[in-house]
Tab-separated table of N, CA and C in Angstrom:
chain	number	residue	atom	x	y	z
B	239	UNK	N	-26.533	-11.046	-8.118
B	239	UNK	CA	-25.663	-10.440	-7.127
B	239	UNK	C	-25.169	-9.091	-7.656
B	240	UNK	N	-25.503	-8.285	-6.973
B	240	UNK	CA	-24.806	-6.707	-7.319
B	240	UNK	C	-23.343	-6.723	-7.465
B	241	UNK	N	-22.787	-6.424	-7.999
B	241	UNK	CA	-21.055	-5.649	-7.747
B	241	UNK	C	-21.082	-4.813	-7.298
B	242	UNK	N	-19.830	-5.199	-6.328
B	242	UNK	CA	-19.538	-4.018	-5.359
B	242	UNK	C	-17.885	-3.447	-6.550
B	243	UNK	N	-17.605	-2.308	-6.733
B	243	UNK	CA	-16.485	-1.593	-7.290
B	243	UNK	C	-15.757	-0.846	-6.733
B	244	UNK	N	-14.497	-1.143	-6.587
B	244	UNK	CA	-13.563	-0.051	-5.656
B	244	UNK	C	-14.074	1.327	-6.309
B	245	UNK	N	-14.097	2.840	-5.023
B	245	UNK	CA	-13.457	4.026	-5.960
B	245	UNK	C	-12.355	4.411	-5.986
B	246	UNK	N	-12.230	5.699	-6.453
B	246	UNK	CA	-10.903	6.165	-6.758
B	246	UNK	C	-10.120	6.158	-5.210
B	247	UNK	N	-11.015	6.679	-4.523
B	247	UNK	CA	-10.603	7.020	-3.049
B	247	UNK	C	-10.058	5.737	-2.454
B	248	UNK	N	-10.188	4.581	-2.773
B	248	UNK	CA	-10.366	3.571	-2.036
B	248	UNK	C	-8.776	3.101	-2.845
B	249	UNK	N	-8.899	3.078	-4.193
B	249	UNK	CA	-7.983	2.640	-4.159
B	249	UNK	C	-6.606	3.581	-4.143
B	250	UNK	N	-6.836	4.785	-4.223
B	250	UNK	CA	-5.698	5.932	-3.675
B	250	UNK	C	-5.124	5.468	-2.213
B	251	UNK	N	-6.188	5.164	-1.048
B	251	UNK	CA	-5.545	4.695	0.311
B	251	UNK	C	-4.870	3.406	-0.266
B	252	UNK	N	-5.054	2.372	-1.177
B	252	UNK	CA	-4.189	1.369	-1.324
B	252	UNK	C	-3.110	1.667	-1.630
B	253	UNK	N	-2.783	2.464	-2.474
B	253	UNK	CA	-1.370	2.817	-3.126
B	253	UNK	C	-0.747	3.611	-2.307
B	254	UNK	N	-1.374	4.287	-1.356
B	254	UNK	CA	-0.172	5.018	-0.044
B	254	UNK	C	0.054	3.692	0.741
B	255	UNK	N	-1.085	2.824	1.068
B	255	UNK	CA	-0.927	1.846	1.877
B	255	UNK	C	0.505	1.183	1.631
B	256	UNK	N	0.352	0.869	0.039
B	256	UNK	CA	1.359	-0.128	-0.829
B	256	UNK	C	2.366	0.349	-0.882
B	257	UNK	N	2.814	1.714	-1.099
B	257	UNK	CA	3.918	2.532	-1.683
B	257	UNK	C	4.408	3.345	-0.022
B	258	UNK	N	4.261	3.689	0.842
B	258	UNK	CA	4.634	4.001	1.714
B	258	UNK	C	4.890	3.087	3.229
B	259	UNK	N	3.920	2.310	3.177
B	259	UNK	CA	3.785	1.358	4.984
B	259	UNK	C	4.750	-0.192	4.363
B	260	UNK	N	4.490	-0.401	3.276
B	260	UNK	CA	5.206	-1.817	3.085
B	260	UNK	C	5.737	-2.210	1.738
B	261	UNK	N	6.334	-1.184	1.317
B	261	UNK	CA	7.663	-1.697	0.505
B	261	UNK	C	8.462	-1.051	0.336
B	262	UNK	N	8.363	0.793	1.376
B	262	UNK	CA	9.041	1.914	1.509
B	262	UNK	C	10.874	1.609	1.759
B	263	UNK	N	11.091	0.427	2.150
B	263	UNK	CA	12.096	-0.146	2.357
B	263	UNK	C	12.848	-0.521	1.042
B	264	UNK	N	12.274	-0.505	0.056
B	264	UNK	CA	12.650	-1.497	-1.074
B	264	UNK	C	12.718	-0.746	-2.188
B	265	UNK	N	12.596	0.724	-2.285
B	265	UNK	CA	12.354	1.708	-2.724
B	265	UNK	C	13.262	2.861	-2.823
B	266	UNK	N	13.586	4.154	-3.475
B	266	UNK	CA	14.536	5.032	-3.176
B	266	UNK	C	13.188	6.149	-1.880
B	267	UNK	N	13.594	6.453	-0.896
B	267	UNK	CA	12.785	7.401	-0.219
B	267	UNK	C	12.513	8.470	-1.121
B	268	UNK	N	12.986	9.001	-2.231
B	268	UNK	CA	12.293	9.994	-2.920
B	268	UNK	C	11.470	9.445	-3.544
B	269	UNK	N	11.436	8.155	-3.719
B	269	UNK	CA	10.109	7.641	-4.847
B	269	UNK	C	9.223	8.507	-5.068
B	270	UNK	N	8.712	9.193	-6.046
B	270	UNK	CA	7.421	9.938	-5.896
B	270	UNK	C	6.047	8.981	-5.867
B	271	UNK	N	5.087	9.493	-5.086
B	271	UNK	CA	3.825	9.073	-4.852
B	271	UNK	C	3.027	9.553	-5.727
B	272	UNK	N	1.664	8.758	-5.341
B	272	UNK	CA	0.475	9.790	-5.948
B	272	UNK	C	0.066	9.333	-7.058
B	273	UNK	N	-1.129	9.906	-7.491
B	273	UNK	CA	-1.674	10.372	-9.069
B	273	UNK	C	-0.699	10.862	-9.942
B	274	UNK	N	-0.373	10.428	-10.580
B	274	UNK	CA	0.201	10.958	-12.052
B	274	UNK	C	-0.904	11.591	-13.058
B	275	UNK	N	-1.280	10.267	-13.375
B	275	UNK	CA	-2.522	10.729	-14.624
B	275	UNK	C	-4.178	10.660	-14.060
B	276	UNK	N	-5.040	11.374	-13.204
B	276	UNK	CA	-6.416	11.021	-12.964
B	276	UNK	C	-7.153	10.324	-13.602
B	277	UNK	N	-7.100	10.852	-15.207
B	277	UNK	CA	-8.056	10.425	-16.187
B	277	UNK	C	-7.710	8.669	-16.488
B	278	UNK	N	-6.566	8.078	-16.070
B	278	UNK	CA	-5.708	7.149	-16.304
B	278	UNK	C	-6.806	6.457	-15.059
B	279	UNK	N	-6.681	6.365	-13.913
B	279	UNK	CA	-7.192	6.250	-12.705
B	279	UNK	C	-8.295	5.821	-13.046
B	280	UNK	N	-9.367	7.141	-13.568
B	280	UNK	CA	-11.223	6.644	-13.649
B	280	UNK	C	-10.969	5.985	-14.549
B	281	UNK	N	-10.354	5.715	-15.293
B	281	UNK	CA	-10.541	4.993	-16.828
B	281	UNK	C	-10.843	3.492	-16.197
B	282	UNK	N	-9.461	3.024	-15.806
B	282	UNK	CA	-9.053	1.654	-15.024
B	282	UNK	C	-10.183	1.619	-14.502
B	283	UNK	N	-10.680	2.105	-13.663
B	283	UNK	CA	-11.674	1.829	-12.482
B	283	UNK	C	-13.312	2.135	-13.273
B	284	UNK	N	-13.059	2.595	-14.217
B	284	UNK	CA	-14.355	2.202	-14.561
B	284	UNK	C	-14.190	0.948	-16.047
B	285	UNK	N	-13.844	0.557	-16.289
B	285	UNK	CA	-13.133	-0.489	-17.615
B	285	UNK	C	-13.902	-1.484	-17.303
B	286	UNK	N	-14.181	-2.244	-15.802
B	286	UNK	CA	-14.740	-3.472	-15.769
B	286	UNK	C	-16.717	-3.175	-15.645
B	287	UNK	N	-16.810	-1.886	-15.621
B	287	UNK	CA	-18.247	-1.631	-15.526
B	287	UNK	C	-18.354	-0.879	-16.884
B	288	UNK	N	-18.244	-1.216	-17.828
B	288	UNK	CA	-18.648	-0.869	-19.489
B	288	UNK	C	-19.793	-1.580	-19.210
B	289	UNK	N	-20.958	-0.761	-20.191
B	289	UNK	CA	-21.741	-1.071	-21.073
B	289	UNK	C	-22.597	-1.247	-22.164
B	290	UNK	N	-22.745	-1.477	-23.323
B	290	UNK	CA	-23.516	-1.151	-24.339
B	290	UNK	C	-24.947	-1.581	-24.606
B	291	UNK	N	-25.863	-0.334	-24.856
B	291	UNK	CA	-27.028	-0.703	-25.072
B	291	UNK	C	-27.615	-1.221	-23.888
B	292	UNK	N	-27.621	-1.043	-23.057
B	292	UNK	CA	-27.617	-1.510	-21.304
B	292	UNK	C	-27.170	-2.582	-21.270
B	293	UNK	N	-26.833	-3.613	-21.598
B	293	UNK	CA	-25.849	-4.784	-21.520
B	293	UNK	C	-24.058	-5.050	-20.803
B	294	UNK	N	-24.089	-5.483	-20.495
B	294	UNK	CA	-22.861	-5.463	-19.282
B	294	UNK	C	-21.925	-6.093	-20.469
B	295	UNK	N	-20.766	-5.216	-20.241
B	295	UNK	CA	-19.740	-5.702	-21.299
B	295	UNK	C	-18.797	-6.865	-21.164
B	296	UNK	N	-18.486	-6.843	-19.740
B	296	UNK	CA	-17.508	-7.511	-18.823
B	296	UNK	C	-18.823	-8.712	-17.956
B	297	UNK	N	-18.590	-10.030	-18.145
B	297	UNK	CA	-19.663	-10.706	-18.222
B	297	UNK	C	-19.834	-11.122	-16.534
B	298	UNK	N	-18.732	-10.879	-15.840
B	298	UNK	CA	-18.761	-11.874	-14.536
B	298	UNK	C	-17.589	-11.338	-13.890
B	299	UNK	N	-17.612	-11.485	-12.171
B	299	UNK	CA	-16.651	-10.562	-11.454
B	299	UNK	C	-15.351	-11.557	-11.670
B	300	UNK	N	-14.849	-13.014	-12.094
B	300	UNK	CA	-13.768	-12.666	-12.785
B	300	UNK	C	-12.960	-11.993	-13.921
B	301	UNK	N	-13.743	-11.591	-14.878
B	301	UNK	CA	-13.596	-10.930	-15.731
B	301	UNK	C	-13.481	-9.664	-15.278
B	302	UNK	N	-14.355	-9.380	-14.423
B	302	UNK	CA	-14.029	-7.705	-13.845
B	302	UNK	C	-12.918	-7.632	-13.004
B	303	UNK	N	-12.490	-8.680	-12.854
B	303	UNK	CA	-11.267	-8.401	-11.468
B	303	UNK	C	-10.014	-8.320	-12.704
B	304	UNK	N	-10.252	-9.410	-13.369
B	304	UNK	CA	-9.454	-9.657	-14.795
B	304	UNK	C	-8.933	-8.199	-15.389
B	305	UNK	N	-10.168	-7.394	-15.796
B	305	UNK	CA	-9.950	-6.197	-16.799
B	305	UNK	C	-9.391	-4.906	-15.667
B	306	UNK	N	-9.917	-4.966	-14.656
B	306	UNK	CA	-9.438	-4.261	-13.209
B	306	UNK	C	-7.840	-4.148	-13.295
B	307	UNK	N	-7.179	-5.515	-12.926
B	307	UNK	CA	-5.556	-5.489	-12.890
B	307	UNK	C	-5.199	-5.106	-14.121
B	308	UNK	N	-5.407	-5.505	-15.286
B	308	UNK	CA	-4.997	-5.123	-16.228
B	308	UNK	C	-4.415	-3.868	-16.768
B	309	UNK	N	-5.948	-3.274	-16.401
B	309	UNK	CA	-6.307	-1.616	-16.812
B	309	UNK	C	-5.540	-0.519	-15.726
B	310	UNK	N	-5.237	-1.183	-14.646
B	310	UNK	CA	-4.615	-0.781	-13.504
B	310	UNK	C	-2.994	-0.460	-13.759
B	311	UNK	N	-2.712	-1.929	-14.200
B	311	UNK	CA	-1.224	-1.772	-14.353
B	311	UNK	C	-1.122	-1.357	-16.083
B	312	UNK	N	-2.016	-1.054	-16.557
B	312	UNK	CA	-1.443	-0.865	-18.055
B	312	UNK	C	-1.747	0.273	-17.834
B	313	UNK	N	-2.921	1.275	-17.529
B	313	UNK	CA	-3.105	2.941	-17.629
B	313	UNK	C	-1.740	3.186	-17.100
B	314	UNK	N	-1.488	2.707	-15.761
B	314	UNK	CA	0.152	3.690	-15.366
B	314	UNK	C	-0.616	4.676	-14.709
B	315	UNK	N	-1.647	4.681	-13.692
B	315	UNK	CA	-1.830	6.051	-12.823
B	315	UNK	C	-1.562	6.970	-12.058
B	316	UNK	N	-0.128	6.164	-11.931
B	316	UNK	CA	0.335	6.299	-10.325
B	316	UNK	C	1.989	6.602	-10.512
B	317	UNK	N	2.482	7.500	-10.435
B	317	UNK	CA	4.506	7.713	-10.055
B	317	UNK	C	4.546	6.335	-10.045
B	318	UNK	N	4.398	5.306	-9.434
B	318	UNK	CA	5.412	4.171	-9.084
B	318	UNK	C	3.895	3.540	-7.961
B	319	UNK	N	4.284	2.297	-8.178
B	319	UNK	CA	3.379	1.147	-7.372
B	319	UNK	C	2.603	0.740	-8.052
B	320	UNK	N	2.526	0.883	-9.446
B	320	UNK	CA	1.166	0.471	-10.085
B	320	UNK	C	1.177	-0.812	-10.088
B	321	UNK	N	1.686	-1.895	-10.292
B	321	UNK	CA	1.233	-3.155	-10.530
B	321	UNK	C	1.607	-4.009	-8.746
B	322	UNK	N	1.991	-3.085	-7.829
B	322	UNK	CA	1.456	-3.291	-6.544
B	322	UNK	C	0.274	-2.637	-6.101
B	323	UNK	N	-0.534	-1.540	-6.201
B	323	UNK	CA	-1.471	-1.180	-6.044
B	323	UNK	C	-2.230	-2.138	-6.822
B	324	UNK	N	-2.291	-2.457	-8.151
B	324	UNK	CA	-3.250	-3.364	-9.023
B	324	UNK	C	-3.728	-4.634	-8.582
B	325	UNK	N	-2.614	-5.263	-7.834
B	325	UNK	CA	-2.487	-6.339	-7.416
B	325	UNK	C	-3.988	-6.499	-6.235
B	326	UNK	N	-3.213	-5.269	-4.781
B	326	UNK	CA	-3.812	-5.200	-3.820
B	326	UNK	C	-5.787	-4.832	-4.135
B	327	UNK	N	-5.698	-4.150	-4.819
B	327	UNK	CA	-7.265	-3.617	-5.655
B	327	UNK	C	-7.789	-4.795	-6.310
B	328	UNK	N	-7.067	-6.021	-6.737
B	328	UNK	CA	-7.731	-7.021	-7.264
B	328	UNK	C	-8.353	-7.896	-6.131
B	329	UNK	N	-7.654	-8.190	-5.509
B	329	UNK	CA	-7.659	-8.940	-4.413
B	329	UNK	C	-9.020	-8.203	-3.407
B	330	UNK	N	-8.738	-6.921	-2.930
B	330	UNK	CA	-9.908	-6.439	-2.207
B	330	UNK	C	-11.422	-6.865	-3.188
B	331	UNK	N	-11.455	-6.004	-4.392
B	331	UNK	CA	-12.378	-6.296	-5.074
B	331	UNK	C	-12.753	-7.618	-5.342
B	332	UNK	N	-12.142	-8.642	-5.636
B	332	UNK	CA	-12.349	-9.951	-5.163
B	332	UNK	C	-13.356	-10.457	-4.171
B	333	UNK	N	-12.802	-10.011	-2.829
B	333	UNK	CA	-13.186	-10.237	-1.804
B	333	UNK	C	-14.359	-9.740	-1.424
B	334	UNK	N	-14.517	-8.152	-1.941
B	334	UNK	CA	-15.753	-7.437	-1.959
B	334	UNK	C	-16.970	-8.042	-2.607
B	335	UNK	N	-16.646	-9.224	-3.754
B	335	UNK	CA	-17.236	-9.905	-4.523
B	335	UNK	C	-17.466	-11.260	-4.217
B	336	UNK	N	-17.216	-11.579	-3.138
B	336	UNK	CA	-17.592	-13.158	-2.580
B	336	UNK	C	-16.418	-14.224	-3.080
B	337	UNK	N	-14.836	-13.570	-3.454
B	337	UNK	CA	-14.362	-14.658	-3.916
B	337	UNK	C	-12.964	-14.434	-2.996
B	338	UNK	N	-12.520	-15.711	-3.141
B	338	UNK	CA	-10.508	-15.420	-2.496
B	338	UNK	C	-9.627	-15.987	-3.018
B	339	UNK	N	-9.154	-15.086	-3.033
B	339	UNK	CA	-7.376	-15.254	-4.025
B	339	UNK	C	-6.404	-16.497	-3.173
B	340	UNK	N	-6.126	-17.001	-3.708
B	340	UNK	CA	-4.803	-18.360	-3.196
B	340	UNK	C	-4.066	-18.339	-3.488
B	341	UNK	N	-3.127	-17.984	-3.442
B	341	UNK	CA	-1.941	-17.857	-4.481
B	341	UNK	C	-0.638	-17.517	-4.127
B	342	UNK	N	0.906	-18.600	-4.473
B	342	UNK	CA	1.704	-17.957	-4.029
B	342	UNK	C	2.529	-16.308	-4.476
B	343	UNK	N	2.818	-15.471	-3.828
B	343	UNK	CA	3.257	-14.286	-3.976
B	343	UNK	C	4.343	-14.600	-5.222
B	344	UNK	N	4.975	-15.048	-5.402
B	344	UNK	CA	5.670	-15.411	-6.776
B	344	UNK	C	4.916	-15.597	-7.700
B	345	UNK	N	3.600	-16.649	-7.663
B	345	UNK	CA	2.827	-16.440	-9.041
B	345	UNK	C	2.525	-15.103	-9.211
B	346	UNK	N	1.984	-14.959	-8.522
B	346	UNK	CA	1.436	-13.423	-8.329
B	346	UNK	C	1.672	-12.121	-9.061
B	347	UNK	N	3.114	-11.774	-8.495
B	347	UNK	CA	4.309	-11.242	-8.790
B	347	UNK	C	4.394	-11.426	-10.058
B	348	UNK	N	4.324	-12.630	-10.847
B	348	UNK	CA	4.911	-12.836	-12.443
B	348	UNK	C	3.928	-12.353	-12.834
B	349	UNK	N	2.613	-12.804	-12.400
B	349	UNK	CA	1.975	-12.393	-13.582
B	349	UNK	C	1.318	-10.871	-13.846
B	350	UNK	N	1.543	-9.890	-12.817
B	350	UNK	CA	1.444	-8.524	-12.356
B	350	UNK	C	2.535	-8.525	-13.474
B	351	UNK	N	3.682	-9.024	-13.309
B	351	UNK	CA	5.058	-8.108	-14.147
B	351	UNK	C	5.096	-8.314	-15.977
B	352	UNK	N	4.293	-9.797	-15.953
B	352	UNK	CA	3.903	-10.083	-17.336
B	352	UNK	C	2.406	-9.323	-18.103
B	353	UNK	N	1.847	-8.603	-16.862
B	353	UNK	CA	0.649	-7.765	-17.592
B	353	UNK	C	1.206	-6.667	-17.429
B	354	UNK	N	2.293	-6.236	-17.301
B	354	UNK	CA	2.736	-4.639	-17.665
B	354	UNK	C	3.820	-4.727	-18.725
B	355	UNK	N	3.931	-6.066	-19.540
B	355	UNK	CA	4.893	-6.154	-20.653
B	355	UNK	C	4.071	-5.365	-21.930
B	356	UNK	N	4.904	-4.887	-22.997
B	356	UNK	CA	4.464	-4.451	-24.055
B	356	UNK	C	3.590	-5.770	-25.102
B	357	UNK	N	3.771	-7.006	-24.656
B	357	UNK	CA	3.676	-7.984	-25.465
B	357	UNK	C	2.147	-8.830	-24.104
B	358	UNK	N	1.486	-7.847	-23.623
B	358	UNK	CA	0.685	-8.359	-22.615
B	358	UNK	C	-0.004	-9.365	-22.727
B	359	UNK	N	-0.779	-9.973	-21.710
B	359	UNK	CA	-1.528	-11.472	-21.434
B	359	UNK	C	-3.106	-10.937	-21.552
B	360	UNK	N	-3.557	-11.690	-22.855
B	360	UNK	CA	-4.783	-10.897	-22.693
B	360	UNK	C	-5.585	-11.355	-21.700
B	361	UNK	N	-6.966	-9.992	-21.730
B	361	UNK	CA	-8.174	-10.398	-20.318
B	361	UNK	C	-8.461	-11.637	-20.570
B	362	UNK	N	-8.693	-12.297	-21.349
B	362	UNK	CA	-9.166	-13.957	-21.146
B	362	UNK	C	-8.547	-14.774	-19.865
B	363	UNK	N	-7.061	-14.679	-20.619
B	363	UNK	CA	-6.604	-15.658	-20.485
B	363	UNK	C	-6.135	-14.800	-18.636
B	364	UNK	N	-6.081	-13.992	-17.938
B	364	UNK	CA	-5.820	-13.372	-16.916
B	364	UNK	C	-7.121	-13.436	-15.945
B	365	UNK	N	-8.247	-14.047	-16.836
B	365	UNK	CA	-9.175	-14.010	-15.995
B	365	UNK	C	-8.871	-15.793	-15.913
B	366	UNK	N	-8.628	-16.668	-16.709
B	366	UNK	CA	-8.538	-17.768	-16.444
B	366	UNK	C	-7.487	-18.492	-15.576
B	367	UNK	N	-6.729	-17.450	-15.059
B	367	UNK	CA	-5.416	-17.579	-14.363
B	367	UNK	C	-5.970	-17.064	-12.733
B	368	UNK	N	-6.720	-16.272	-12.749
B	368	UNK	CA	-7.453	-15.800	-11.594
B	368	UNK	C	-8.378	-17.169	-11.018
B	369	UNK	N	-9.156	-17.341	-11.974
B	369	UNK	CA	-10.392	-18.579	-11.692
B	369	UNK	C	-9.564	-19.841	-11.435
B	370	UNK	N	-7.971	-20.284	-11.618
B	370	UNK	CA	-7.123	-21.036	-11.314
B	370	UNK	C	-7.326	-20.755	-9.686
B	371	UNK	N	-6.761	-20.314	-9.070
B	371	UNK	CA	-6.616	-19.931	-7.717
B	371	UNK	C	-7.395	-18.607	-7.122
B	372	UNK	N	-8.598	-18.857	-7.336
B	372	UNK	CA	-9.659	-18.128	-7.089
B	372	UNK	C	-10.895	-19.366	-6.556
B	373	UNK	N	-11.588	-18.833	-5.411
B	373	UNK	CA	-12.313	-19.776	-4.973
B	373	UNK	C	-13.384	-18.934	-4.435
B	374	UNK	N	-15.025	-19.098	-4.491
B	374	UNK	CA	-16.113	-18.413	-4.119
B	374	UNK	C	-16.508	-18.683	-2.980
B	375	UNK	N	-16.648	-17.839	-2.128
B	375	UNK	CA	-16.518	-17.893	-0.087
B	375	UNK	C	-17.844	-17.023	-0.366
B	376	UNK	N	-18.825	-17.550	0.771
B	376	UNK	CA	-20.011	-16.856	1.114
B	376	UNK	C	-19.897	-15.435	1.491
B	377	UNK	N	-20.483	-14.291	0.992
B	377	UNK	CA	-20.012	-12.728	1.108
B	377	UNK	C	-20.729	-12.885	2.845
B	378	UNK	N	-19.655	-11.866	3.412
B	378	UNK	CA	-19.606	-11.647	4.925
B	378	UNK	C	-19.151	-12.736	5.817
B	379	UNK	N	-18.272	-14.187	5.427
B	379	UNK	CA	-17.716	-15.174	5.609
B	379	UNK	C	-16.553	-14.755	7.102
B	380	UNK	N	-16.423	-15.120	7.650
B	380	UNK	CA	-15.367	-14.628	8.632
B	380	UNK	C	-13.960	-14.759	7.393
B	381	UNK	N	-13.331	-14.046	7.260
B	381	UNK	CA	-12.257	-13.863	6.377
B	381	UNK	C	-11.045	-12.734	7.285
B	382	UNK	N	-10.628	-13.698	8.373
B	382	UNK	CA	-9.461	-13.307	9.613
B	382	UNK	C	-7.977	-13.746	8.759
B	383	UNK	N	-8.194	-15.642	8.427
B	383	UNK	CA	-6.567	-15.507	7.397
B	383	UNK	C	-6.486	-14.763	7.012
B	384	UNK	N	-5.116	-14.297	6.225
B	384	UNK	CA	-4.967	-13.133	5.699
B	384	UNK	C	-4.912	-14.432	4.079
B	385	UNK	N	-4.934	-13.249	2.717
B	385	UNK	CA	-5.207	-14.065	2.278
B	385	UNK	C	-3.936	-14.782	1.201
B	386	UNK	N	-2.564	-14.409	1.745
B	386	UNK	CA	-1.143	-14.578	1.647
B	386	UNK	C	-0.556	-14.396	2.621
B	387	UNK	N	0.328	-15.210	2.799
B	387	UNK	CA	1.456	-14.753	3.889
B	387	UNK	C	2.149	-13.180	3.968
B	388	UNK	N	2.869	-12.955	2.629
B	388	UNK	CA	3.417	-12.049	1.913
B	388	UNK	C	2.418	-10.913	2.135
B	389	UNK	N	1.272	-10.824	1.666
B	389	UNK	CA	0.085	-9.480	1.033
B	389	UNK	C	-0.827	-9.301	2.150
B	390	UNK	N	-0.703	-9.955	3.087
B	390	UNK	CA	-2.095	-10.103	4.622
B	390	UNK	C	-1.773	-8.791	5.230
B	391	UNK	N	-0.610	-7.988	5.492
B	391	UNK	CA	-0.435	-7.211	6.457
B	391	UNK	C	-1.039	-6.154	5.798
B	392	UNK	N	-1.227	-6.194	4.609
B	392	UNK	CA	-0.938	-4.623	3.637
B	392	UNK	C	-2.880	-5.012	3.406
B	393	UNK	N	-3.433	-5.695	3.002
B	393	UNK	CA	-4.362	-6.107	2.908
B	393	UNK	C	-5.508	-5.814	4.257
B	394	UNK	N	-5.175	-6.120	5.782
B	394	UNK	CA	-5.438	-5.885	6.787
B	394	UNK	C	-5.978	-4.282	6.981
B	395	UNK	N	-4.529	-3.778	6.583
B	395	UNK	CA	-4.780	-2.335	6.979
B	395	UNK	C	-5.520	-1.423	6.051
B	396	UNK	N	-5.247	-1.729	4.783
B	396	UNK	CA	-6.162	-1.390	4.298
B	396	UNK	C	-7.489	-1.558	4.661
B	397	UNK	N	-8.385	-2.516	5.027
B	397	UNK	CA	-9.205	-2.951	5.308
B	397	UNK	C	-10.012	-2.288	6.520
B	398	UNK	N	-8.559	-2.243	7.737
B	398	UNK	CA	-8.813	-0.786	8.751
B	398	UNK	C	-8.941	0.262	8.468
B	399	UNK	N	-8.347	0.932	7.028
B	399	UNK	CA	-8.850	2.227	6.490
B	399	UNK	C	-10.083	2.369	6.267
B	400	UNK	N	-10.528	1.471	5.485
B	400	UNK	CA	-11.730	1.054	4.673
B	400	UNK	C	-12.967	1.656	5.878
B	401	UNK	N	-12.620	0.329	6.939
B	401	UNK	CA	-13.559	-0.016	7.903
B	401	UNK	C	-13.852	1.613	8.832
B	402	UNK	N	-12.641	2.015	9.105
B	402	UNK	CA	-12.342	3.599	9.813
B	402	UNK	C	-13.546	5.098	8.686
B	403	UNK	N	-13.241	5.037	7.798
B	403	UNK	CA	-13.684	5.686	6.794
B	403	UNK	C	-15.113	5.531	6.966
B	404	UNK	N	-15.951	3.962	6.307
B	404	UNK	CA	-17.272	3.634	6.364
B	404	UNK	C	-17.880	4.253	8.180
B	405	UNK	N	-16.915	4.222	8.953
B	405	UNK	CA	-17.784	4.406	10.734
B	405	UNK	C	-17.963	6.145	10.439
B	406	UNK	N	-16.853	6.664	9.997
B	406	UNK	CA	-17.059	8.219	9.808
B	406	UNK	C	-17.929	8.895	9.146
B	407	UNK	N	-18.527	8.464	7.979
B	407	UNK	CA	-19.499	8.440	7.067
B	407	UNK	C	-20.784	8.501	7.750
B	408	UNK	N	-21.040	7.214	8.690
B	408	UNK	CA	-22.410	6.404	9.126
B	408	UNK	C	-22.981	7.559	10.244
């Protein structure tokens, strides 16, 4: 099975998605947006597609979703939203990958806030926390639930970006 990999672009519309349409409330309105660090950005987003000697470093798309959040919320790419953008980018990429997240928004939540501690959860054990409430759905599956109560709306629209973008392209 190929991997499919968010880009930068893709996940930039997540973090306006995340940081402006649904948690702008919860936030100071000056929050700053955006890119902070670029190089921070490609790094993350390319981390789960390493390879040496042509050999794939990152063995399997939990592991890539694994090193994804990680690298997401540990580079720091972003003014503010990073380990909500990380979150939402795991989950798409997930999904892009034939799998779906279950999970209540409180687990969730902890463990986003426990991979941006100085004392972090390594990729193992974050990929084994994923494969906990992670389940493999046939790719192109009707996937209408949203796939949290909490994360479906923000998830959705993104998805309408996504979908809006790919028709403009074609």
């Amino acid at each position: 099975m190929k991997i499919r990999y968010l880009d930068p672009l893709e996940v930039l519309v997540i973090h306006y998605v995340v940081v402006d349409q649904h948690f702008s409330d919860l936030y100071d309105a000056e929050e700053e947006r955006g890119v902070k660090n670029p190089g921070a950005l490609v790094s993350a987003l390319h981390a789960p597609q390493h390879t040496f000697g042509g050999e794939d470093l990152v063995p399997d798309v939990l592991m890539k979703a694994a090193v994804l959040m990680r690298s997401l919320i540990q580079n720091h790419p972003f003014h503010n939203g990073n380990k909500r953008t990380a979150v939402i980018a795991t989950i798409l990429f997930l999904e892009d990958n034939g799998y779906e997240l279950r999970v209540p928004d409180k687990k969730l939540i902890k463990l986003a806030v426990q991979i941006a501690t100085p004392d972090s959860i390594p990729v193992p054990r974050i990929r084994k926390w994923l494969a906990k409430y992670t389940k493999k759905v046939h790719r192109g599956a009707n996937k209408t639930a949203p796939v949290r109560a909490g994360w479906g709306d923000i998830i959705h629209e993104v998805k309408r970006l996504f979908t809006s973008r790919l028709n403009k392209e074609s």
